[in-house]
Each structure stands twice: as C-alpha cells, then as structure tokens.
Amino acid sequence: MFNEQRQSQRKILKVKAHVVVDGFAPVTVRTVDISSSGMCVMSPDPIQVGANALLRFDLVVDGNVTAIEVRSRASYCILSHGDFKVGFNFLNLSLSGMTQLAKFMR
C-alpha cells in the first residue's frame, strides 16, 4: 500500500529553472509541481539526496513575473523516463517569496 508523504497541497508548475548544487555548476531543469514547502523538478543529472542547492525559478502571480531564489535540500531522486525526478524541500524562503508563493497557490 502506497503511503502519501506530502504534507501540503501541490500545484502544477511547468517552467524552466536552475539548480546550483553546492560545489557544482548550475543545471537547467524543468519544474513539475510546487507546494508551500518545496518543489519537484526533472533533472538530466542525478542529485544526491541530502545535497544543499540554490533553486532559481519564476512564478507568474497576478500577471506579473516574480523571480524566486531559495536554498533547498534534495529529499529524493528517482530515475523517471530518462531523467531524474528530484524533490526539494525549501530551507529559507524569503518573506517576499513566501507571499508570492501563497498568492500562486490560491
């Protein structure tokens, strides 16, 4: 029996993003979905579970594009259709980032 581990509502988000894992070059990824506490991305390369990274992506809120940059930690990494599905937990989303994300999640 599958046990759902998500703690908060997810919303589909399909945009390009950048992941900068500490000590590695930036990687362009595609986002899958987002929640108030993290996001899932599709990466061409595996990312080690527990790795700290900087995520950069754009949210469109009320017709305006907002750039979000947030420190995150990889919580899972699984091979999926030739890419790697990586889950990140946000570590310190700024107050303005939290506000924009809350508006996006409505």
PDB file of C-alpha atoms in Angstrom:
ATOM      1  CA  MET A   1       0.000   0.000   0.000  1.00  0.00           C
ATOM      2  CA  PHE A   2       1.361   3.423  -1.020  1.00  0.00           C
ATOM      3  CA  ASN A   3       1.765   5.870   1.851  1.00  0.00           C
ATOM      4  CA  GLU A   4       1.446   9.541   0.789  1.00  0.00           C
ATOM      5  CA  GLN A   5       4.257  11.607   2.321  1.00  0.00           C
ATOM      6  CA  ARG A   6       3.289  15.040   1.051  1.00  0.00           C
ATOM      7  CA  GLN A   7       2.439  17.392   3.865  1.00  0.00           C
ATOM      8  CA  SER A   8       0.926  20.219   1.843  1.00  0.00           C
ATOM      9  CA  GLN A   9      -1.090  20.886  -1.308  1.00  0.00           C
ATOM     10  CA  ARG A  10       0.798  20.757  -4.608  1.00  0.00           C
ATOM     11  CA  LYS A  11       0.148  22.832  -7.699  1.00  0.00           C
ATOM     12  CA  ILE A  12       1.436  22.058 -11.182  1.00  0.00           C
ATOM     13  CA  LEU A  13       4.219  24.405 -12.266  1.00  0.00           C
ATOM     14  CA  LYS A  14       5.864  23.833 -15.660  1.00  0.00           C
ATOM     15  CA  VAL A  15       8.746  26.290 -16.106  1.00  0.00           C
ATOM     16  CA  LYS A  16      12.483  26.120 -16.671  1.00  0.00           C
ATOM     17  CA  ALA A  17      14.537  26.576 -13.529  1.00  0.00           C
ATOM     18  CA  HIS A  18      18.164  26.456 -12.439  1.00  0.00           C
ATOM     19  CA  VAL A  19      19.601  24.271  -9.699  1.00  0.00           C
ATOM     20  CA  VAL A  20      23.007  25.083  -8.264  1.00  0.00           C
ATOM     21  CA  VAL A  21      24.132  22.231  -6.017  1.00  0.00           C
ATOM     22  CA  ASP A  22      26.878  23.337  -3.631  1.00  0.00           C
ATOM     23  CA  GLY A  23      30.231  22.727  -5.324  1.00  0.00           C
ATOM     24  CA  PHE A  24      28.781  22.041  -8.814  1.00  0.00           C
ATOM     25  CA  ALA A  25      27.951  24.047 -11.938  1.00  0.00           C
ATOM     26  CA  PRO A  26      24.342  25.251 -12.453  1.00  0.00           C
ATOM     27  CA  VAL A  27      21.969  22.793 -14.153  1.00  0.00           C
ATOM     28  CA  THR A  28      18.861  23.762 -16.133  1.00  0.00           C
ATOM     29  CA  VAL A  29      15.850  21.694 -15.039  1.00  0.00           C
ATOM     30  CA  ARG A  30      12.092  21.612 -15.671  1.00  0.00           C
ATOM     31  CA  THR A  31       9.766  22.079 -12.747  1.00  0.00           C
ATOM     32  CA  VAL A  32       6.920  19.592 -12.191  1.00  0.00           C
ATOM     33  CA  ASP A  33       4.988  20.934  -9.223  1.00  0.00           C
ATOM     34  CA  ILE A  34       5.342  23.176  -6.189  1.00  0.00           C
ATOM     35  CA  SER A  35       3.998  23.455  -2.655  1.00  0.00           C
ATOM     36  CA  SER A  36       4.480  25.904   0.169  1.00  0.00           C
ATOM     37  CA  SER A  37       7.394  23.784   1.432  1.00  0.00           C
ATOM     38  CA  GLY A  38       9.143  22.550  -1.703  1.00  0.00           C
ATOM     39  CA  MET A  39       9.099  21.558  -5.343  1.00  0.00           C
ATOM     40  CA  CYS A  40       9.727  18.689  -7.719  1.00  0.00           C
ATOM     41  CA  VAL A  41      11.953  19.074 -10.785  1.00  0.00           C
ATOM     42  CA  MET A  42      13.101  16.895 -13.684  1.00  0.00           C
ATOM     43  CA  SER A  43      16.900  16.963 -13.986  1.00  0.00           C
ATOM     44  CA  PRO A  44      19.118  15.500 -16.716  1.00  0.00           C
ATOM     45  CA  ASP A  45      21.587  14.504 -13.973  1.00  0.00           C
ATOM     46  CA  PRO A  46      21.043  12.781 -10.620  1.00  0.00           C
ATOM     47  CA  ILE A  47      21.226  14.941  -7.489  1.00  0.00           C
ATOM     48  CA  GLN A  48      22.335  13.311  -4.273  1.00  0.00           C
ATOM     49  CA  VAL A  49      19.686  13.050  -1.571  1.00  0.00           C
ATOM     50  CA  GLY A  50      20.616  15.455   1.222  1.00  0.00           C
ATOM     51  CA  ALA A  51      22.518  17.797  -1.115  1.00  0.00           C
ATOM     52  CA  ASN A  52      22.010  21.508  -0.479  1.00  0.00           C
ATOM     53  CA  ALA A  53      21.209  23.618  -3.534  1.00  0.00           C
ATOM     54  CA  LEU A  54      20.038  27.026  -4.660  1.00  0.00           C
ATOM     55  CA  LEU A  55      16.850  26.917  -6.761  1.00  0.00           C
ATOM     56  CA  ARG A  56      16.027  29.769  -9.152  1.00  0.00           C
ATOM     57  CA  PHE A  57      12.684  29.917 -10.948  1.00  0.00           C
ATOM     58  CA  ASP A  58       9.952  32.343 -11.988  1.00  0.00           C
ATOM     59  CA  LEU A  59       6.358  32.449 -10.775  1.00  0.00           C
ATOM     60  CA  VAL A  60       3.614  34.344 -12.600  1.00  0.00           C
ATOM     61  CA  VAL A  61       1.379  35.943  -9.976  1.00  0.00           C
ATOM     62  CA  ASP A  62      -1.450  38.311 -10.914  1.00  0.00           C
ATOM     63  CA  GLY A  63       0.077  38.705 -14.384  1.00  0.00           C
ATOM     64  CA  ASN A  64       3.499  39.653 -13.037  1.00  0.00           C
ATOM     65  CA  VAL A  65       6.656  37.537 -13.224  1.00  0.00           C
ATOM     66  CA  THR A  66       8.401  37.113  -9.875  1.00  0.00           C
ATOM     67  CA  ALA A  67      11.887  35.628  -9.686  1.00  0.00           C
ATOM     68  CA  ILE A  68      12.308  33.265  -6.733  1.00  0.00           C
ATOM     69  CA  GLU A  69      15.662  32.156  -5.351  1.00  0.00           C
ATOM     70  CA  VAL A  70      15.649  29.757  -2.404  1.00  0.00           C
ATOM     71  CA  ARG A  71      18.077  27.482  -0.565  1.00  0.00           C
ATOM     72  CA  SER A  72      16.794  23.913  -0.643  1.00  0.00           C
ATOM     73  CA  ARG A  73      17.711  20.333   0.206  1.00  0.00           C
ATOM     74  CA  ALA A  74      17.165  17.317  -2.062  1.00  0.00           C
ATOM     75  CA  SER A  75      14.800  14.854  -0.374  1.00  0.00           C
ATOM     76  CA  TYR A  76      14.576  12.194  -3.113  1.00  0.00           C
ATOM     77  CA  CYS A  77      15.963  11.420  -6.560  1.00  0.00           C
ATOM     78  CA  ILE A  78      14.477   8.709  -8.798  1.00  0.00           C
ATOM     79  CA  LEU A  79      15.039   7.779 -12.432  1.00  0.00           C
ATOM     80  CA  SER A  80      11.914   8.609 -14.437  1.00  0.00           C
ATOM     81  CA  HIS A  81      11.603   8.375 -18.230  1.00  0.00           C
ATOM     82  CA  GLY A  82      15.305   9.025 -18.870  1.00  0.00           C
ATOM     83  CA  ASP A  83      15.588  11.994 -16.492  1.00  0.00           C
ATOM     84  CA  PHE A  84      15.773  12.228 -12.727  1.00  0.00           C
ATOM     85  CA  LYS A  85      12.769  13.325 -10.687  1.00  0.00           C
ATOM     86  CA  VAL A  86      14.166  15.284  -7.739  1.00  0.00           C
ATOM     87  CA  GLY A  87      12.206  16.575  -4.766  1.00  0.00           C
ATOM     88  CA  PHE A  88      13.472  19.627  -2.895  1.00  0.00           C
ATOM     89  CA  ASN A  89      12.435  20.988   0.488  1.00  0.00           C
ATOM     90  CA  PHE A  90      12.756  24.765   0.832  1.00  0.00           C
ATOM     91  CA  LEU A  91      15.082  25.759   3.666  1.00  0.00           C
ATOM     92  CA  ASN A  92      14.733  29.527   3.942  1.00  0.00           C
ATOM     93  CA  LEU A  93      12.225  31.064   1.568  1.00  0.00           C
ATOM     94  CA  SER A  94      12.223  34.857   1.965  1.00  0.00           C
ATOM     95  CA  LEU A  95       9.142  36.670   3.234  1.00  0.00           C
ATOM     96  CA  SER A  96       8.504  38.146  -0.229  1.00  0.00           C
ATOM     97  CA  GLY A  97       8.964  34.687  -1.767  1.00  0.00           C
ATOM     98  CA  MET A  98       6.501  33.195   0.739  1.00  0.00           C
ATOM     99  CA  THR A  99       3.989  35.921  -0.072  1.00  0.00           C
ATOM    100  CA  GLN A 100       4.255  35.383  -3.834  1.00  0.00           C
ATOM    101  CA  LEU A 101       4.090  31.607  -3.432  1.00  0.00           C
ATOM    102  CA  ALA A 102       0.984  31.871  -1.240  1.00  0.00           C
ATOM    103  CA  LYS A 103      -0.687  34.021  -3.918  1.00  0.00           C
ATOM    104  CA  PHE A 104       0.322  31.499  -6.623  1.00  0.00           C
ATOM    105  CA  MET A 105      -1.058  28.571  -4.613  1.00  0.00           C
ATOM    106  CA  ARG A 106      -4.570  30.111  -4.330  1.00  0.00           C
TER     107      ARG A 106
END
